PDB file of C-alpha atoms in Angstrom:
ATOM      1  CA  LYS A   1       9.708 -54.782  10.609  1.00 51.00           C
ATOM      2  CA  ARG A   2       9.953 -53.447  14.148  1.00 55.00           C
ATOM      3  CA  LYS A   3       6.082 -51.686  15.848  1.00 52.00           C
ATOM      4  CA  ARG A   4       6.303 -47.703  17.005  1.00 54.00           C
ATOM      5  CA  THR A   5       5.178 -47.762  20.709  1.00 61.00           C
ATOM      6  CA  LYS A   6       2.116 -45.719  21.374  1.00 54.00           C
ATOM      7  CA  CYS A   7       4.559 -42.790  22.272  1.00 55.00           C
ATOM      8  CA  GLN A   8       6.414 -42.893  19.716  1.00 54.00           C
ATOM      9  CA  ASP A   9       2.245 -43.324  17.854  1.00 53.00           C
ATOM     10  CA  ARG A  10       1.618 -39.920  20.114  1.00 53.00           C
ATOM     11  CA  LYS A  11       4.291 -37.912  19.606  1.00 50.00           C
ATOM     12  CA  ALA A  12       3.675 -39.057  15.269  1.00 51.00           C
ATOM     13  CA  ARG A  13       0.331 -36.575  15.510  1.00 54.00           C
ATOM     14  CA  SER A  14       0.846 -34.222  17.700  1.00 52.00           C
ATOM     15  CA  ARG A  15       3.525 -32.955  15.550  1.00 52.00           C
ATOM     16  CA  PRO A  16       2.332 -30.185  13.504  1.00 54.00           C
ATOM     17  CA  PRO A  17       2.396 -30.197  10.366  1.00 51.00           C
ATOM     18  CA  HIS A  18       5.060 -27.386   9.434  1.00 49.00           C
ATOM     19  CA  LEU A  19       5.678 -28.650   5.397  1.00 44.00           C
ATOM     20  CA  ILE A  20       1.879 -28.309   4.830  1.00 46.00           C
ATOM     21  CA  ILE A  21       0.956 -24.438   6.050  1.00 45.00           C
ATOM     22  CA  SER A  22       3.979 -23.800   4.281  1.00 48.00           C
ATOM     23  CA  LEU A  23       2.740 -25.401   0.888  1.00 41.00           C
ATOM     24  CA  HIS A  24      -0.645 -23.792   1.469  1.00 47.00           C
ATOM     25  CA  LEU A  25       0.392 -20.316   2.533  1.00 45.00           C
ATOM     26  CA  LEU A  26       2.111 -20.162  -1.176  1.00 43.00           C
ATOM     27  CA  LEU A  27      -0.185 -21.560  -2.797  1.00 42.00           C
ATOM     28  CA  SER A  28      -2.325 -19.232  -1.003  1.00 47.00           C
ATOM     29  CA  PHE A  29      -1.136 -16.002  -1.207  1.00 43.00           C
ATOM     30  CA  THR A  30       1.010 -16.299  -4.853  1.00 43.00           C
ATOM     31  CA  LYS A  31       0.743 -13.232  -7.273  1.00 44.00           C
ATOM     32  CA  GLU A  32      -1.992 -14.616  -9.229  1.00 41.00           C
ATOM     33  CA  ASN A  33      -4.310 -14.999  -6.292  1.00 42.00           C
ATOM     34  CA  TYR A  34      -3.726 -11.598  -5.575  1.00 46.00           C
ATOM     35  CA  ILE A  35      -4.674  -9.634  -8.040  1.00 48.00           C
ATOM     36  CA  THR A  36      -7.025  -7.021  -7.029  1.00 56.00           C
ATOM     37  CA  MET A  37      -9.208  -3.977  -8.457  1.00 75.00           C
ATOM     38  CA  ASP A  38      -7.426  -1.382  -6.664  1.00 85.00           C
ATOM     39  CA  THR A  39      -5.596   2.452  -8.199  1.00 90.00           C
ATOM     40  CA  VAL A  40      -3.328   3.375  -6.474  1.00 94.00           C
ATOM     41  CA  PHE A  41      -0.083   5.469  -7.642  1.00 92.00           C
ATOM     42  CA  GLY A  42       2.145   8.135  -6.800  1.00 95.00           C
ATOM     43  CA  VAL A  43       4.643  11.089  -8.000  1.00 96.00           C
ATOM     44  CA  SER A  44       7.297  13.006  -6.709  1.00 95.00           C
ATOM     45  CA  TYR A  45       8.448  16.066  -7.520  1.00 94.00           C
ATOM     46  CA  ASP A  46      11.053  18.895  -5.844  1.00 92.00           C
ATOM     47  CA  GLY A  47       9.092  20.091  -2.711  1.00 91.00           C
ATOM     48  CA  GLY A  48       6.323  17.168  -2.286  1.00 93.00           C
ATOM     49  CA  VAL A  49       4.682  14.451  -2.964  1.00 96.00           C
ATOM     50  CA  VAL A  50       1.742  14.237  -5.289  1.00 96.00           C
ATOM     51  CA  ILE A  51      -0.419  10.800  -4.138  1.00 96.00           C
ATOM     52  CA  ALA A  52      -3.697   9.171  -5.329  1.00 95.00           C
ATOM     53  CA  THR A  53      -6.224   6.169  -5.829  1.00 94.00           C
ATOM     54  CA  ASP A  54      -9.589   5.520  -6.980  1.00 91.00           C
ATOM     55  CA  GLN A  55     -11.963   5.870  -4.448  1.00 90.00           C
ATOM     56  CA  VAL A  56     -14.645   2.120  -5.074  1.00 87.00           C
ATOM     57  CA  ASN A  57     -14.760  -0.443  -2.396  1.00 86.00           C
ATOM     58  CA  ALA A  58     -16.648  -3.832  -4.430  1.00 83.00           C
ATOM     59  CA  ARG A  59     -16.029  -7.251  -4.227  1.00 81.00           C
ATOM     60  CA  SER A  60     -16.409  -9.881  -6.767  1.00 78.00           C
ATOM     61  CA  ILE A  61     -19.005  -8.320  -9.107  1.00 80.00           C
ATOM     62  CA  LEU A  62     -20.278  -6.149  -5.945  1.00 82.00           C
ATOM     63  CA  MET A  63     -18.834  -2.534  -5.320  1.00 82.00           C
ATOM     64  CA  TYR A  64     -20.287  -1.194  -2.411  1.00 86.00           C
ATOM     65  CA  GLN A  65     -19.359   2.563  -2.057  1.00 86.00           C
ATOM     66  CA  GLN A  66     -17.613   4.899  -4.186  1.00 87.00           C
ATOM     67  CA  ASN A  67     -16.295   7.349  -2.081  1.00 88.00           C
ATOM     68  CA  LEU A  68     -13.418   5.845   0.376  1.00 90.00           C
ATOM     69  CA  ASP A  69     -10.922   7.478   1.010  1.00 92.00           C
ATOM     70  CA  LYS A  70      -7.652   4.620   0.718  1.00 93.00           C
ATOM     71  CA  ILE A  71      -4.452   7.136   1.311  1.00 94.00           C
ATOM     72  CA  ALA A  72      -3.867   7.097   4.890  1.00 93.00           C
ATOM     73  CA  GLU A  73      -2.072  10.540   6.950  1.00 93.00           C
ATOM     74  CA  LEU A  74       0.412   9.082   8.824  1.00 94.00           C
ATOM     75  CA  SER A  75       2.076  12.140   9.932  1.00 91.00           C
ATOM     76  CA  SER A  76       1.550  16.183   9.574  1.00 90.00           C
ATOM     77  CA  HIS A  77       4.079  15.395   7.196  1.00 92.00           C
ATOM     78  CA  SER A  78       3.498  12.162   5.047  1.00 94.00           C
ATOM     79  CA  ALA A  79       0.570   9.413   4.798  1.00 95.00           C
ATOM     80  CA  MET A  80       0.330   6.277   2.171  1.00 95.00           C
ATOM     81  CA  GLY A  81      -2.550   5.605  -0.731  1.00 95.00           C
ATOM     82  CA  VAL A  82      -2.981   1.473  -0.005  1.00 94.00           C
ATOM     83  CA  SER A  83      -4.356  -1.297  -2.284  1.00 92.00           C
ATOM     84  CA  GLY A  84      -6.119  -4.525  -1.310  1.00 90.00           C
ATOM     85  CA  PRO A  85      -8.767  -6.638   0.863  1.00 89.00           C
ATOM     86  CA  ASN A  86     -11.055  -3.402   2.542  1.00 89.00           C
ATOM     87  CA  CYS A  87     -10.178  -4.837   5.534  1.00 90.00           C
ATOM     88  CA  ASP A  88      -6.928  -5.741   5.149  1.00 92.00           C
ATOM     89  CA  LEU A  89      -6.390  -1.215   4.483  1.00 92.00           C
ATOM     90  CA  VAL A  90      -7.863  -0.138   7.241  1.00 92.00           C
ATOM     91  CA  ARG A  91      -6.569  -2.750   9.257  1.00 93.00           C
ATOM     92  CA  PHE A  92      -3.023  -1.431   8.070  1.00 95.00           C
ATOM     93  CA  SER A  93      -4.034   2.112   7.730  1.00 94.00           C
ATOM     94  CA  GLU A  94      -4.874   2.225  11.478  1.00 94.00           C
ATOM     95  CA  TYR A  95      -1.828   0.047  12.838  1.00 94.00           C
ATOM     96  CA  VAL A  96       0.520   1.514  11.356  1.00 95.00           C
ATOM     97  CA  SER A  97      -0.311   5.337  11.856  1.00 94.00           C
ATOM     98  CA  LYS A  98      -1.661   4.742  15.594  1.00 95.00           C
ATOM     99  CA  ASN A  99       2.089   3.134  15.495  1.00 95.00           C
ATOM    100  CA  LEU A 100       3.463   6.530  14.430  1.00 94.00           C
ATOM    101  CA  LYS A 101       1.616   8.429  16.610  1.00 93.00           C
ATOM    102  CA  LEU A 102       2.250   5.730  19.681  1.00 94.00           C
ATOM    103  CA  TYR A 103       5.891   6.124  19.230  1.00 93.00           C
ATOM    104  CA  GLU A 104       5.793   9.775  19.005  1.00 91.00           C
ATOM    105  CA  LEU A 105       3.899  10.079  21.771  1.00 93.00           C
ATOM    106  CA  SER A 106       6.676   8.538  23.859  1.00 92.00           C
ATOM    107  CA  ASN A 107       9.476   9.615  22.301  1.00 90.00           C
ATOM    108  CA  ASP A 108       9.388  13.730  23.539  1.00 87.00           C
ATOM    109  CA  GLY A 109       6.589  14.936  20.302  1.00 84.00           C
ATOM    110  CA  GLN A 110       9.761  13.119  18.345  1.00 88.00           C
ATOM    111  CA  LYS A 111       8.906  11.396  14.883  1.00 88.00           C
ATOM    112  CA  LEU A 112      10.230   9.597  12.418  1.00 92.00           C
ATOM    113  CA  SER A 113      11.849  10.873   8.829  1.00 92.00           C
ATOM    114  CA  THR A 114       9.711   9.433   5.934  1.00 94.00           C
ATOM    115  CA  HIS A 115      12.979   6.604   4.964  1.00 94.00           C
ATOM    116  CA  ALA A 116      11.488   5.857   8.707  1.00 95.00           C
ATOM    117  CA  GLN A 117       8.099   5.297   8.446  1.00 95.00           C
ATOM    118  CA  ALA A 118       8.708   3.368   5.439  1.00 95.00           C
ATOM    119  CA  ASN A 119      11.352   1.126   6.999  1.00 95.00           C
ATOM    120  CA  PHE A 120       8.809   0.064   9.326  1.00 95.00           C
ATOM    121  CA  CYS A 121       6.209  -0.356   7.996  1.00 95.00           C
ATOM    122  CA  ARG A 122       8.606  -2.517   5.572  1.00 95.00           C
ATOM    123  CA  GLY A 123       9.350  -4.019   8.719  1.00 94.00           C
ATOM    124  CA  GLU A 124       5.995  -4.762   9.653  1.00 94.00           C
ATOM    125  CA  LEU A 125       4.907  -6.398   6.319  1.00 94.00           C
ATOM    126  CA  ALA A 126       7.059  -8.901   5.707  1.00 94.00           C
ATOM    127  CA  LYS A 127       6.939  -9.959   9.679  1.00 92.00           C
ATOM    128  CA  ALA A 128       3.450 -10.652   8.582  1.00 92.00           C
ATOM    129  CA  ILE A 129       3.683 -12.948   6.197  1.00 89.00           C
ATOM    130  CA  ARG A 130       4.782 -15.854   8.144  1.00 86.00           C
ATOM    131  CA  LYS A 131       1.994 -15.159  11.151  1.00 86.00           C
ATOM    132  CA  GLY A 132      -1.446 -13.413   9.069  1.00 86.00           C
ATOM    133  CA  PRO A 133      -0.049 -11.979   5.924  1.00 89.00           C
ATOM    134  CA  PHE A 134      -1.084  -8.063   4.889  1.00 91.00           C
ATOM    135  CA  GLN A 135      -2.447  -8.824   1.868  1.00 91.00           C
ATOM    136  CA  VAL A 136      -1.990  -4.468   0.823  1.00 93.00           C
ATOM    137  CA  ASN A 137       1.088  -3.064  -1.107  1.00 94.00           C
ATOM    138  CA  VAL A 138       1.454   0.661  -0.563  1.00 95.00           C
ATOM    139  CA  ILE A 139       2.568   3.981  -1.958  1.00 96.00           C
ATOM    140  CA  LEU A 140       3.713   5.888   1.410  1.00 97.00           C
ATOM    141  CA  GLY A 141       5.667   9.947   0.697  1.00 95.00           C
ATOM    142  CA  GLY A 142       6.236  12.824   2.864  1.00 94.00           C
ATOM    143  CA  TYR A 143       7.659  15.781   3.119  1.00 94.00           C
ATOM    144  CA  ASP A 144      11.225  16.463   4.854  1.00 91.00           C
ATOM    145  CA  GLU A 145      13.529  19.407   5.817  1.00 85.00           C
ATOM    146  CA  LYS A 146      16.445  17.594   5.651  1.00 83.00           C
ATOM    147  CA  THR A 147      15.466  15.966   1.814  1.00 82.00           C
ATOM    148  CA  PRO A 148      17.240  17.623  -1.463  1.00 80.00           C
ATOM    149  CA  THR A 149      13.950  17.854  -3.272  1.00 82.00           C
ATOM    150  CA  GLY A 150      11.873  17.765   0.434  1.00 85.00           C
ATOM    151  CA  GLY A 151       9.510  15.044  -1.112  1.00 90.00           C
ATOM    152  CA  SER A 152      10.439  11.290  -1.310  1.00 93.00           C
ATOM    153  CA  LEU A 153       8.027   8.445  -2.536  1.00 95.00           C
ATOM    154  CA  TYR A 154       8.457   4.299  -0.838  1.00 96.00           C
ATOM    155  CA  VAL A 155       6.624   1.828  -2.983  1.00 96.00           C
ATOM    156  CA  MET A 156       6.044  -1.224  -1.005  1.00 95.00           C
ATOM    157  CA  ASP A 157       4.818  -4.499  -1.786  1.00 92.00           C
ATOM    158  CA  TYR A 158       2.755  -7.314   0.431  1.00 91.00           C
ATOM    159  CA  PHE A 159       5.755  -9.129   0.519  1.00 91.00           C
ATOM    160  CA  GLY A 160       8.038  -6.350   2.151  1.00 91.00           C
ATOM    161  CA  SER A 161       9.888  -5.750  -0.598  1.00 92.00           C
ATOM    162  CA  CYS A 162      10.875  -1.764  -0.170  1.00 94.00           C
ATOM    163  CA  THR A 163      12.519   0.691  -3.128  1.00 94.00           C
ATOM    164  CA  LYS A 164      13.088   4.282  -2.969  1.00 94.00           C
ATOM    165  CA  ALA A 165      10.989   6.022  -6.570  1.00 94.00           C
ATOM    166  CA  LYS A 166      10.474   8.521  -8.393  1.00 95.00           C
ATOM    167  CA  TYR A 167       6.985   7.652  -9.397  1.00 95.00           C
ATOM    168  CA  GLY A 168       5.484   4.445  -9.058  1.00 94.00           C
ATOM    169  CA  ALA A 169       2.677   3.010  -9.203  1.00 93.00           C
ATOM    170  CA  GLN A 170       0.334  -0.601  -7.823  1.00 90.00           C
ATOM    171  CA  GLY A 171      -2.288  -2.829  -8.911  1.00 84.00           C
ATOM    172  CA  TYR A 172      -3.660  -3.078 -12.770  1.00 82.00           C
ATOM    173  CA  ALA A 173      -2.955   0.903 -13.241  1.00 84.00           C
ATOM    174  CA  SER A 174       0.833  -0.166 -13.578  1.00 87.00           C
ATOM    175  CA  ASN A 175       0.121  -0.960 -16.353  1.00 89.00           C
ATOM    176  CA  PHE A 176      -1.221   2.114 -18.034  1.00 90.00           C
ATOM    177  CA  CYS A 177       0.633   4.778 -15.790  1.00 91.00           C
ATOM    178  CA  LEU A 178       3.716   3.329 -15.172  1.00 93.00           C
ATOM    179  CA  SER A 179       4.121   3.874 -18.737  1.00 93.00           C
ATOM    180  CA  ILE A 180       2.293   8.013 -19.131  1.00 94.00           C
ATOM    181  CA  MET A 181       5.266   9.035 -15.634  1.00 95.00           C
ATOM    182  CA  ASP A 182       8.889   7.604 -17.184  1.00 94.00           C
ATOM    183  CA  ARG A 183       8.339   9.635 -20.356  1.00 94.00           C
ATOM    184  CA  SER A 184       6.435  12.578 -18.517  1.00 93.00           C
ATOM    185  CA  TRP A 185       8.545  12.738 -15.093  1.00 94.00           C
ATOM    186  CA  THR A 186      11.666  15.456 -15.240  1.00 93.00           C
ATOM    187  CA  GLU A 187      14.091  16.354 -12.242  1.00 91.00           C
ATOM    188  CA  GLY A 188      13.022  19.551 -11.473  1.00 89.00           C
ATOM    189  CA  LEU A 189       8.983  18.839 -11.105  1.00 92.00           C
ATOM    190  CA  ASN A 190       7.101  22.218 -10.124  1.00 92.00           C
ATOM    191  CA  GLU A 191       4.137  20.475  -7.976  1.00 93.00           C
ATOM    192  CA  GLY A 192       1.317  21.617 -11.580  1.00 93.00           C
ATOM    193  CA  GLN A 193       2.911  19.731 -13.294  1.00 95.00           C
ATOM    194  CA  ALA A 194       2.652  16.230 -10.858  1.00 95.00           C
ATOM    195  CA  VAL A 195      -0.703  16.938 -10.450  1.00 95.00           C
ATOM    196  CA  ASP A 196      -0.351  17.211 -14.395  1.00 95.00           C
ATOM    197  CA  ILE A 197       1.450  13.691 -13.953  1.00 96.00           C
ATOM    198  CA  VAL A 198      -1.430  12.538 -11.736  1.00 95.00           C
ATOM    199  CA  GLU A 199      -4.265  13.796 -14.077  1.00 94.00           C
ATOM    200  CA  HIS A 200      -3.165  12.433 -17.825  1.00 95.00           C
ATOM    201  CA  CYS A 201      -2.786   8.853 -15.120  1.00 93.00           C
ATOM    202  CA  ILE A 202      -5.893   8.859 -14.755  1.00 93.00           C
ATOM    203  CA  LYS A 203      -8.166  10.172 -17.477  1.00 92.00           C
ATOM    204  CA  GLU A 204      -5.828   7.088 -19.494  1.00 92.00           C
ATOM    205  CA  LEU A 205      -7.380   4.533 -17.055  1.00 90.00           C
ATOM    206  CA  GLN A 206     -10.649   5.722 -17.124  1.00 87.00           C
ATOM    207  CA  MET A 207     -10.341   6.170 -20.942  1.00 89.00           C
ATOM    208  CA  ARG A 208      -8.620   2.498 -21.523  1.00 87.00           C
ATOM    209  CA  PHE A 209      -9.642   0.357 -18.343  1.00 85.00           C
ATOM    210  CA  LEU A 210     -11.763  -2.251 -18.303  1.00 83.00           C
ATOM    211  CA  ILE A 211     -12.955  -1.655 -15.464  1.00 80.00           C
ATOM    212  CA  ASN A 212     -14.724   1.357 -14.049  1.00 77.00           C
ATOM    213  CA  GLN A 213     -13.034   3.234 -11.804  1.00 83.00           C
ATOM    214  CA  SER A 214     -15.375   6.663 -11.578  1.00 81.00           C
ATOM    215  CA  ASN A 215     -13.779   8.568  -8.218  1.00 89.00           C
ATOM    216  CA  PHE A 216     -10.402   8.862  -7.992  1.00 92.00           C
ATOM    217  CA  ILE A 217      -8.624  11.320  -4.720  1.00 94.00           C
ATOM    218  CA  ILE A 218      -5.189  13.161  -4.862  1.00 95.00           C
ATOM    219  CA  LYS A 219      -3.507  14.249  -2.195  1.00 96.00           C
ATOM    220  CA  VAL A 220      -0.350  16.014  -2.356  1.00 96.00           C
ATOM    221  CA  ILE A 221       2.374  16.898   0.770  1.00 96.00           C
ATOM    222  CA  ASP A 222       4.628  19.758   1.186  1.00 93.00           C
ATOM    223  CA  LYS A 223       6.642  21.561   3.729  1.00 92.00           C
ATOM    224  CA  GLU A 224       3.144  22.708   4.901  1.00 92.00           C
ATOM    225  CA  GLY A 225       1.329  19.433   5.148  1.00 92.00           C
ATOM    226  CA  VAL A 226      -1.237  17.132   3.854  1.00 94.00           C
ATOM    227  CA  LYS A 227      -3.535  18.304   2.070  1.00 93.00           C
ATOM    228  CA  THR A 228      -7.113  17.049   0.215  1.00 92.00           C
ATOM    229  CA  LEU A 229      -6.706  18.418  -3.287  1.00 92.00           C
ATOM    230  CA  LYS A 230      -9.448  16.892  -5.543  1.00 87.00           C
ATOM    231  CA  PHE A 231     -11.774  14.113  -5.583  1.00 87.00           C
ATOM    232  CA  GLY A 232     -14.621  12.145  -6.960  1.00 85.00           C
ATOM    233  CA  SER A 233     -16.565  11.645  -4.475  1.00 81.00           C
ATOM    234  CA  ASP A 234     -16.281  13.246  -0.701  1.00 81.00           C
ATOM    235  CA  PRO A 235     -15.343  10.664   1.688  1.00 81.00           C
ATOM    236  CA  ALA A 236     -16.827  12.828   4.675  1.00 73.00           C
ATOM    237  CA  ASP A 237     -20.151  12.071   3.666  1.00 70.00           C
ATOM    238  CA  ASN A 238     -19.461   7.983   4.406  1.00 61.00           C
TER     239      ASN A 238
END
């Protein structure tokens, strides 16, 4: 039996364990290990988009605050609702919004469309998988004059998948809200009807969901920009 030289032993010891690292990442970020208590959902209508999230910042058995704003404004006419651990939620929201602002400043004020913003977010989530994954799920909505209905909605998960949808929900809310949205959403909705669907979903969660999510914030994105419609607790009190 041939013995390995000192040089071969040194190379073997210095070789990075790619297989072990990849397996560890796969086990660490499976769907089962990633379940959070956040709620994010959105509904598109003729002329805009409605996005709503809960306002709870909690971990394990502790609740830190009930007035968190999880809907980040990306531009004057777009925003995204984010669910996930608070550290990743804040880091990813700020990373995306600041990069979109940098693009606008670097290109003489030209703004990206909602479709382009969604693809940028999707690309950053996909690239981060093999580096340091953002443990966030996203619903991004915006208003574009060139879009036939004005508003467009995109649903993304932390693996980097992205799809355009009429409505969507992230987190445990999907177990309660998707059936309501599927039954209530129709072509030609106006803003009031879209808000009614969102409020119906909130009432259903507060009545049926095991976890207490007392405060929700609702934002509307239309031709006038991003505006806060309702909130359970004022985020400005942070």
